[in-house]
Amino acid sequence: MDTMEPEPDLELQVAVAKVSKYAVSESGDTVEVIERPHGGLSLVMVDGQRSGKSAKTISNIVTRKAVSLLADGVRDGAAARAAHDYLRTMRGGQVSATLNIVSVDLVTRTMVISRNSHCPAIIVRGLENEPQILDEPSEAIGIQPRTRPVISELAIRADLHVIVFTDGLLSAGERYGQRLDVPSFVRDLCHRCPKEACARFLADSLLARAVELEHSRPGDDVTVVVVSVTGRQQPDDVRRMSVRFPI
Amino acid sequence: MDTMEPEPDLELQVAVAKVSKYAVSESGDTVEVIERPHGGLSLVMVDGQRSGKSAKTISNIVTRKAVSLLADGVRDGAAARAAHDYLRTMRGGQVSATLNIVSVDLVTRTMVISRNSHCPAIIVRGLENEPQILDEPSEAIGIQPRTRPVISELAIRADLHVIVFTDGLLSAGERYGQRLDVPSFVRDLCHRCPKEACARFLADSLLARAVELEHSRPGDDVTVVVVSVTGRQQPDDVRRMSVRFPI
């Protein structure tokens, strides 16, 4: 397997940006990133029903279940189904959560996007193309029997950007009569993003715009995740991870 | 609990930098960061015995065990003991791993450092002070019965930096007759680090120096983790996470 791997000339960038609902200290959104046992990584984003502590508990248990299965090498679709079954069993079908999994699979050289959410995923494949919207109907986990994810698989190539988010981004500005047109906002941003920090720029810009539309007092938790593949920018073979937040 | 929390005027920064042994695609070092269920985060760093695939498998199972216990709210010392017992049971006491856990506990407002490693941890408390070396004898997990971690707990304050690493950093340059004096290198760096990216600067500089001492062909996996608390730099309440590596 390793001997067939092409010389790396691409770079993966993942950026997560999150804010809590105004005046609520605990976000009901949870994001975790793990290494996949056969190479690459998976990112799990969960939005628990309602906000505050109860939502946090729900999003934590769903995230833990999905992450632990992915870490065992379970395929993404099965992990999403299992997370659904688990939540539905634990909470008697009374509590829902949205679940997104974005995996970078270095064995198949694909990006796999699993949606259990009414929020679309936005895909940019090459800056010359319009953003694509993955919005096939998809339901949250935890309520109906046998809920399954909607899965898309994309070949890894340079200038591929995958953007997923929780519904706080979609509803931002609504109560003030404005809404964020995510695809067109993304299209404009892509042409301006610095190559060495493209994912970071996209995630931060989207979140900042959402907070602005909410007059700096978000009415819901908002999470934005961007996974970008660019031509290789960094000269070294270093794997880097950073976390930053006020405490 | 939440109502007693002081207004945040500090910022947490975590930076991880990793390289694999030269010409080996899989690192035997694994690092994962998770949210703690009562607030804050924990970082788990494991170096599996030997290098390549077998080391990766070991470091993965130890990391998974520690992370899943910490996510359940298990205290750090118990999680480290359990990871030891688990590895020793699974591998009949034949395989060792080093384990470090660094937790930022926002309930107690402390940083908790657990070492099961011969590598010291380096602490900087205020730039006016010399780096401290936490090097109390500590043994790797997996071999002896009833191995326990060496634990240190520090109050969270501005200009606190905690640096942990795997033994690839200690041995860097050895075969060329040079060694990295980590505490003195850190002392010099601390005075030059940009406040808004202090942890990143420290981790990248330490790793780059280790790779340089190995003439760009590291003889072992090298991982550096820096957890910094600084005066608040970012103007917003956004939680950010970034990952970046060549693929």
Coordinates of C-alpha atoms in Angstrom, one line a residue:
Chain A
M1 CA 0.0 0.0 0.0
D2 CA 2.7 2.5 1.0
T3 CA 4.8 1.7 -2.0
M4 CA 2.0 2.7 -4.4
E5 CA 1.6 6.1 -2.7
P6 CA 2.5 9.0 -5.0
E7 CA 5.0 11.5 -3.8
P8 CA 3.1 14.1 -1.8
D9 CA 2.6 17.3 -3.7
L10 CA -0.7 18.2 -2.0
E11 CA -1.5 19.6 1.4
L12 CA -4.5 19.1 3.6
Q13 CA -5.9 21.9 5.7
V14 CA -8.7 21.6 8.2
A15 CA -10.1 24.6 10.0
V16 CA -12.9 24.6 12.6
A17 CA -14.5 27.8 13.9
K18 CA -17.2 27.8 16.6
V19 CA -19.2 30.2 18.7
S20 CA -21.8 29.5 21.4
K21 CA -25.2 31.0 21.4
Y22 CA -25.0 34.4 23.1
A23 CA -24.9 34.3 26.9
V24 CA -24.7 30.5 27.0
S25 CA -21.3 29.2 28.0
E26 CA -21.7 25.6 26.7
S27 CA -22.1 25.0 22.9
G28 CA -24.4 22.2 21.9
D29 CA -22.1 21.7 18.9
T30 CA -19.2 19.4 19.2
V31 CA -16.4 18.8 16.7
E32 CA -13.6 16.2 17.0
V33 CA -10.9 15.3 14.6
I34 CA -9.2 11.9 14.7
E35 CA -6.6 10.0 12.8
R36 CA -8.0 7.1 10.7
P37 CA -6.3 3.8 11.5
H38 CA -5.3 3.3 7.8
G39 CA -4.2 6.9 7.2
G40 CA -5.9 10.3 6.8
L41 CA -8.3 11.7 9.2
S42 CA -12.0 12.0 10.0
L43 CA -13.8 15.0 11.4
V44 CA -17.1 14.5 13.2
M45 CA -19.5 17.5 13.8
V46 CA -22.6 17.1 15.9
D47 CA -25.3 19.6 16.8
G48 CA -27.4 18.4 19.7
Q49 CA -31.1 19.3 19.9
R50 CA -31.7 22.6 21.8
S51 CA -28.8 24.5 23.4
G52 CA -26.8 24.6 26.6
K53 CA -26.0 21.7 28.9
S54 CA -28.5 19.1 27.6
A55 CA -27.5 19.8 24.0
K56 CA -23.8 19.5 25.0
T57 CA -24.4 16.1 26.6
I58 CA -26.2 14.8 23.5
S59 CA -23.6 16.0 21.1
N60 CA -20.9 14.6 23.3
I61 CA -22.3 11.1 23.4
V62 CA -23.0 11.0 19.7
T63 CA -19.6 12.3 18.9
R64 CA -17.9 9.8 21.2
K65 CA -19.8 6.9 19.6
A66 CA -18.9 8.0 16.0
V67 CA -15.3 8.7 16.8
S68 CA -14.7 5.5 18.6
L69 CA -16.1 3.5 15.8
L70 CA -14.1 5.4 13.1
A71 CA -11.0 4.9 15.2
D72 CA -11.7 1.1 15.1
G73 CA -11.6 1.3 11.3
V74 CA -15.4 1.1 10.9
R75 CA -16.5 2.7 7.6
D76 CA -18.2 6.1 7.8
G77 CA -21.7 5.0 6.7
A78 CA -21.8 2.3 9.3
A79 CA -20.5 4.7 12.0
A80 CA -23.3 7.2 11.2
R81 CA -25.9 4.4 11.3
A82 CA -24.5 3.1 14.6
A83 CA -24.5 6.6 16.1
H84 CA -28.1 7.0 15.2
D85 CA -29.1 3.6 16.6
Y86 CA -27.3 4.4 19.8
L87 CA -28.8 7.8 20.3
R88 CA -32.3 6.4 19.5
T89 CA -31.9 3.5 21.9
M90 CA -30.4 5.7 24.7
R91 CA -33.0 8.4 24.5
G92 CA -36.1 6.4 23.3
G93 CA -36.3 8.3 20.0
Q94 CA -37.1 11.6 21.9
V95 CA -33.9 13.5 21.1
S96 CA -32.4 14.4 17.8
A97 CA -29.0 15.5 16.7
T98 CA -27.4 16.4 13.3
L99 CA -24.3 14.5 12.4
N100 CA -21.7 15.3 9.7
I101 CA -18.6 13.2 9.1
V102 CA -15.9 14.4 6.7
S103 CA -13.2 11.9 6.1
V104 CA -10.0 12.2 4.1
D105 CA -9.2 8.6 3.1
L106 CA -5.6 8.3 2.0
V107 CA -6.1 4.7 0.9
T108 CA -8.8 5.5 -1.7
R109 CA -7.5 9.1 -2.1
T110 CA -11.0 10.4 -1.7
M111 CA -12.9 12.8 0.6
V112 CA -16.1 11.2 2.0
I113 CA -18.9 13.5 3.2
S114 CA -21.7 12.0 5.3
R115 CA -24.7 14.1 6.1
N116 CA -27.4 13.6 8.6
S117 CA -28.5 17.2 8.6
H118 CA -30.8 19.5 6.7
C119 CA -27.8 21.8 6.3
P120 CA -26.2 21.4 2.9
A121 CA -22.5 20.9 2.3
I122 CA -20.7 23.2 -0.1
I123 CA -18.1 21.9 -2.4
V124 CA -15.6 23.9 -4.5
R125 CA -13.7 21.9 -7.1
G126 CA -11.2 24.2 -8.8
L127 CA -11.6 27.9 -8.5
E128 CA -12.9 28.2 -12.1
N129 CA -16.1 26.3 -11.1
E130 CA -19.2 27.4 -9.3
P131 CA -19.6 26.0 -5.8
Q132 CA -21.7 22.9 -5.7
I133 CA -24.4 22.4 -3.1
L134 CA -24.9 18.9 -1.7
D135 CA -28.5 19.3 -0.4
E136 CA -30.1 15.9 -1.1
P137 CA -32.8 15.5 1.6
S138 CA -31.3 14.1 4.8
E139 CA -32.6 13.6 8.2
A140 CA -31.2 14.2 11.7
I141 CA -30.4 11.1 13.8
G142 CA -32.1 9.8 16.9
I143 CA -35.8 9.9 16.0
Q144 CA -37.0 7.7 13.1
P145 CA -36.1 4.0 12.8
R146 CA -33.3 3.1 10.4
T147 CA -32.1 6.6 9.6
R148 CA -29.2 6.6 7.2
P149 CA -26.7 9.2 6.1
V150 CA -26.4 10.7 2.6
I151 CA -22.9 10.1 1.4
S152 CA -20.8 11.7 -1.3
E153 CA -17.3 10.7 -2.3
L154 CA -14.9 13.1 -4.1
A155 CA -11.5 12.4 -5.6
I156 CA -8.8 14.3 -3.8
R157 CA -7.2 17.0 -6.0
A158 CA -5.8 20.4 -5.6
D159 CA -8.2 23.3 -5.0
L160 CA -10.9 21.1 -3.5
H161 CA -12.8 22.7 -0.6
V162 CA -15.5 21.1 1.5
I163 CA -17.5 23.3 3.8
V164 CA -20.0 21.9 6.4
F165 CA -21.8 23.8 9.1
T166 CA -24.5 23.6 11.7
D167 CA -27.8 25.4 11.3
G168 CA -26.8 28.4 13.3
L169 CA -25.0 29.5 10.1
L170 CA -28.2 29.1 8.0
S171 CA -30.4 31.0 10.4
A172 CA -27.9 33.8 11.1
G173 CA -29.5 37.2 10.4
E174 CA -33.0 35.7 9.9
R175 CA -34.5 37.7 12.8
Y176 CA -33.1 40.9 11.3
G177 CA -34.4 40.1 7.9
Q178 CA -31.1 39.1 6.3
R179 CA -29.6 35.7 5.5
L180 CA -26.2 34.5 4.5
D181 CA -26.0 33.2 1.0
V182 CA -23.3 30.7 1.8
P183 CA -22.5 29.5 -1.8
S184 CA -22.1 32.9 -3.2
F185 CA -20.1 34.1 -0.1
V186 CA -17.8 31.1 -0.5
R187 CA -17.3 31.8 -4.2
D188 CA -16.1 35.3 -3.5
L189 CA -13.9 34.2 -0.7
C190 CA -12.2 31.4 -2.6
H191 CA -10.7 33.8 -5.0
R192 CA -9.2 35.8 -2.2
C193 CA -7.9 33.1 0.2
P194 CA -4.2 32.9 1.0
K195 CA -3.1 29.4 -0.2
E196 CA -1.2 28.6 3.0
A197 CA -4.2 29.3 5.2
C198 CA -7.1 28.8 2.9
A199 CA -9.3 26.6 5.1
R200 CA -8.7 28.9 8.1
F201 CA -9.6 32.0 6.0
L202 CA -12.8 30.4 4.7
A203 CA -14.0 29.2 8.1
D204 CA -13.1 32.4 10.0
S205 CA -14.7 34.6 7.3
L206 CA -18.0 32.6 7.2
L207 CA -18.2 32.6 11.0
A208 CA -17.4 36.3 11.3
R209 CA -20.1 37.1 8.8
A210 CA -22.7 35.0 10.7
V211 CA -21.8 36.7 14.0
E212 CA -22.1 40.1 12.2
L213 CA -25.5 39.2 10.8
E214 CA -26.6 38.4 14.4
H215 CA -25.4 41.8 15.7
S216 CA -22.6 40.0 17.7
R217 CA -25.2 38.1 19.7
P218 CA -25.7 34.8 18.0
G219 CA -29.2 33.3 18.6
D220 CA -27.8 29.8 18.2
D221 CA -24.5 27.9 18.4
V222 CA -22.7 28.3 15.1
T223 CA -20.0 25.9 13.8
V224 CA -18.2 26.1 10.5
V225 CA -15.8 23.4 9.3
V226 CA -13.6 23.7 6.1
V227 CA -11.5 20.9 4.7
S228 CA -9.2 22.1 1.9
V229 CA -6.8 20.4 -0.4
T230 CA -4.3 22.8 -2.0
G231 CA -1.1 22.5 -3.9
R232 CA 1.6 21.9 -1.4
Q233 CA 2.5 25.1 0.5
Q234 CA 4.6 24.0 3.4
P235 CA 8.2 23.0 2.6
D236 CA 8.5 20.5 5.4
D237 CA 6.8 17.1 6.2
V238 CA 5.6 18.3 9.5
R239 CA 2.0 17.5 10.7
R240 CA 0.6 20.4 12.6
M241 CA -2.4 20.9 14.8
S242 CA -3.4 24.0 16.6
V243 CA -6.2 24.9 19.0
R244 CA -7.0 28.4 20.3
F245 CA -9.8 29.9 22.5
P246 CA -10.4 32.3 25.3
I247 CA -10.6 30.8 28.8
Chain B
M1 CA -20.5 26.6 38.3
D2 CA -20.9 28.8 35.2
T3 CA -22.0 31.9 37.2
M4 CA -18.8 31.8 39.2
E5 CA -16.6 31.8 36.2
P6 CA -14.5 35.0 35.9
E7 CA -14.7 37.0 32.7
P8 CA -12.3 35.4 30.3
D9 CA -9.2 37.6 29.9
L10 CA -6.8 34.7 29.1
E11 CA -6.4 32.6 26.0
L12 CA -5.4 29.0 25.6
Q13 CA -3.2 28.0 22.7
V14 CA -2.3 24.4 21.9
A15 CA 0.2 23.5 19.2
V16 CA 1.3 20.1 18.0
A17 CA 4.2 19.5 15.6
K18 CA 5.1 16.0 14.5
V19 CA 7.5 14.3 12.0
S20 CA 8.0 10.6 11.3
K21 CA 11.3 8.8 11.3
Y22 CA 13.0 9.4 7.9
A23 CA 11.7 7.1 5.1
V24 CA 9.0 5.6 7.4
S25 CA 5.5 6.7 6.4
E26 CA 3.8 5.9 9.7
S27 CA 4.7 7.6 12.9
G28 CA 4.7 5.6 16.1
D29 CA 3.7 8.8 17.9
T30 CA 0.0 9.6 18.3
V31 CA -1.5 12.8 19.6
E32 CA -5.2 13.5 20.2
V33 CA -7.0 16.4 21.7
I34 CA -10.5 16.2 23.2
E35 CA -12.9 18.4 25.0
R36 CA -13.3 17.5 28.6
P37 CA -16.9 16.9 29.6
H38 CA -16.9 19.5 32.3
G39 CA -15.0 22.1 30.3
G40 CA -11.5 22.6 29.0
L41 CA -9.5 20.0 27.0
S42 CA -7.1 17.1 27.4
L43 CA -4.3 16.3 25.1
V44 CA -2.9 12.7 25.0
M45 CA 0.5 12.0 23.5
V46 CA 1.7 8.4 23.1
D47 CA 4.9 7.0 21.7
G48 CA 4.6 3.3 20.9
Q49 CA 7.7 1.1 21.3
R50 CA 9.8 0.8 18.1
S51 CA 8.7 2.5 14.9
G52 CA 6.5 2.0 11.9
K53 CA 3.3 0.0 11.7
S54 CA 3.6 -2.0 14.9
A55 CA 4.4 1.1 16.9
K56 CA 1.5 3.0 15.3
T57 CA -0.9 0.2 16.4
I58 CA 0.3 0.3 20.0
S59 CA 0.1 4.1 20.2
N60 CA -3.3 4.0 18.7
I61 CA -4.8 1.6 21.2
V62 CA -3.3 3.3 24.1
T63 CA -4.5 6.7 22.9
R64 CA -8.0 5.4 22.3
K65 CA -8.2 3.9 25.7
A66 CA -7.0 7.1 27.5
V67 CA -9.2 9.4 25.3
S68 CA -12.3 7.4 25.8
L69 CA -11.9 7.4 29.6
L70 CA -11.1 11.1 29.7
A71 CA -14.2 11.8 27.6
D72 CA -16.3 9.9 30.2
G73 CA -15.0 12.3 32.8
V74 CA -12.5 9.9 34.4
R75 CA -9.7 11.8 36.2
D76 CA -6.3 11.9 34.4
G77 CA -4.4 9.7 36.9
A78 CA -7.0 7.0 36.7
A79 CA -7.1 7.2 32.9
A80 CA -3.3 6.8 32.8
R81 CA -3.4 3.8 35.1
A82 CA -6.2 2.2 33.1
A83 CA -4.3 2.7 29.8
H84 CA -1.3 1.0 31.4
D85 CA -3.3 -1.9 32.7
Y86 CA -5.0 -2.3 29.4
L87 CA -1.8 -2.4 27.3
R88 CA -0.2 -4.7 29.8
T89 CA -3.2 -7.1 29.7
M90 CA -3.5 -6.9 25.9
R91 CA 0.2 -7.5 25.2
G92 CA 1.2 -9.6 28.1
G93 CA 3.7 -7.1 29.5
Q94 CA 5.9 -7.4 26.4
V95 CA 5.3 -4.0 24.8
S96 CA 5.8 -0.5 26.2
A97 CA 4.7 3.0 25.3
T98 CA 5.2 6.4 26.8
L99 CA 2.1 8.3 27.7
N100 CA 1.7 12.0 28.5
I101 CA -1.6 13.7 29.3
V102 CA -1.9 17.5 29.5
S103 CA -5.3 18.7 30.7
V104 CA -6.6 22.2 31.0
D105 CA -9.3 21.9 33.6
L106 CA -11.5 24.9 33.6
V107 CA -13.4 23.8 36.8
T108 CA -10.3 23.8 39.0
R109 CA -8.5 26.5 36.7
T110 CA -5.4 24.3 36.7
M111 CA -3.2 22.6 34.1
V112 CA -2.6 18.9 35.0
I113 CA 0.5 17.2 33.5
S114 CA 0.7 13.4 33.7
R115 CA 4.0 11.7 32.7
N116 CA 4.7 8.1 32.0
S117 CA 7.9 8.8 30.2
H118 CA 11.6 9.3 30.8
C119 CA 11.3 12.6 28.9
P120 CA 10.9 15.6 31.1
A121 CA 8.2 18.2 30.7
I122 CA 9.4 21.8 30.6
I123 CA 7.4 24.6 32.3
V124 CA 7.7 28.3 31.9
R125 CA 5.8 30.4 34.5
G126 CA 6.2 34.0 33.6
L127 CA 8.9 35.1 31.2
E128 CA 11.0 36.5 34.0
N129 CA 11.6 33.0 35.4
E130 CA 13.9 30.2 34.3
P131 CA 12.2 27.2 32.7
Q132 CA 11.4 24.5 35.2
I133 CA 12.2 20.9 34.4
L134 CA 9.7 18.2 35.6
D135 CA 11.9 15.2 35.5
E136 CA 10.9 13.1 38.5
P137 CA 11.7 9.5 37.6
S138 CA 8.7 8.0 35.7
E139 CA 8.3 4.8 33.8
A140 CA 6.7 3.9 30.5
I141 CA 3.4 1.9 30.6
G142 CA 2.8 -1.6 29.6
I143 CA 5.6 -3.6 31.3
Q144 CA 5.7 -3.5 35.1
P145 CA 2.8 -4.2 37.4
R146 CA 0.9 -1.2 38.8
T147 CA 2.7 1.5 37.0
R148 CA 1.5 5.0 37.9
P149 CA 1.9 8.4 36.3
V150 CA 3.9 11.3 37.9
I151 CA 1.4 14.1 38.1
S152 CA 1.9 17.9 38.5
E153 CA -0.8 20.5 38.8
L154 CA -0.3 24.2 38.0
A155 CA -2.6 27.2 38.5
I156 CA -3.6 28.7 35.2
R157 CA -2.1 32.2 34.7
A158 CA -0.9 34.3 31.9
D159 CA 2.5 33.4 30.4
L160 CA 2.3 29.8 31.4
H161 CA 3.8 27.4 28.9
V162 CA 3.9 23.6 29.2
I163 CA 6.1 21.7 26.7
V164 CA 6.1 17.9 26.4
F165 CA 7.7 15.8 23.7
T166 CA 8.7 12.3 22.7
D167 CA 12.2 11.0 23.0
G168 CA 13.0 11.7 19.3
L169 CA 13.5 15.3 20.5
L170 CA 16.0 14.3 23.2
S171 CA 18.0 12.1 20.9
A172 CA 18.1 14.5 18.0
G173 CA 21.7 15.1 16.9
E174 CA 23.1 12.5 19.2
R175 CA 24.6 10.4 16.4
Y176 CA 26.3 13.6 15.1
G177 CA 27.7 14.5 18.5
Q178 CA 25.2 17.3 19.2
R179 CA 22.2 17.5 21.5
L180 CA 19.4 19.9 21.9
D181 CA 19.4 21.6 25.3
V182 CA 15.7 22.0 25.5
P183 CA 15.3 24.2 28.5
S184 CA 17.8 26.8 27.3
F185 CA 16.4 26.7 23.8
V186 CA 12.9 27.3 25.2
R187 CA 14.1 30.2 27.4
D188 CA 15.5 32.0 24.4
L189 CA 12.4 31.3 22.3
C190 CA 10.0 32.5 24.9
H191 CA 11.4 36.0 24.7
R192 CA 10.9 36.1 21.0
C193 CA 7.5 34.4 20.5
P194 CA 4.6 36.4 19.0
K195 CA 1.9 36.5 21.6
E196 CA -0.9 35.6 19.2
A197 CA 0.9 32.4 18.1
C198 CA 3.2 31.6 21.0
A199 CA 2.5 27.9 21.3
R200 CA 2.8 27.4 17.5
F201 CA 6.1 29.3 17.4
L202 CA 7.6 27.2 20.3
A203 CA 6.5 23.9 18.8
D204 CA 7.6 24.7 15.3
S205 CA 11.0 26.1 16.4
L206 CA 11.7 23.1 18.6
L207 CA 10.8 20.6 15.9
A208 CA 12.7 22.4 13.2
R209 CA 15.8 22.5 15.4
A210 CA 15.5 18.7 16.1
V211 CA 15.2 18.0 12.3
E212 CA 18.2 20.2 11.6
L213 CA 20.3 18.4 14.2
E214 CA 19.3 15.2 12.4
H215 CA 20.5 16.6 9.1
S216 CA 16.9 16.5 7.8
R217 CA 16.7 12.7 8.2
P218 CA 15.2 12.1 11.7
G219 CA 16.3 8.8 13.1
D220 CA 13.2 8.5 15.2
D221 CA 9.6 9.9 15.3
V222 CA 9.6 13.3 16.9
T223 CA 6.6 15.0 18.4
V224 CA 6.5 18.3 20.3
V225 CA 3.4 19.6 22.1
V226 CA 3.1 23.1 23.6
V227 CA 0.2 24.3 25.7
S228 CA 0.3 28.0 26.4
V229 CA -1.8 30.4 28.4
T230 CA -1.3 34.0 27.4
G231 CA -3.1 37.3 28.0
R232 CA -6.1 37.4 25.7
Q233 CA -5.0 38.2 22.1
Q234 CA -8.0 37.3 20.0
P235 CA -10.9 39.9 20.1
D236 CA -13.7 37.4 19.5
D237 CA -15.1 34.4 21.5
V238 CA -14.4 32.0 18.7
R239 CA -13.0 28.5 19.4
R240 CA -10.6 27.6 16.6
M241 CA -8.9 24.3 15.6
S242 CA -6.6 23.8 12.6
V243 CA -4.8 20.8 11.2
R244 CA -2.3 20.9 8.3
F245 CA -0.1 18.3 6.7
P246 CA 1.2 17.1 3.3
I247 CA -0.8 14.3 1.7

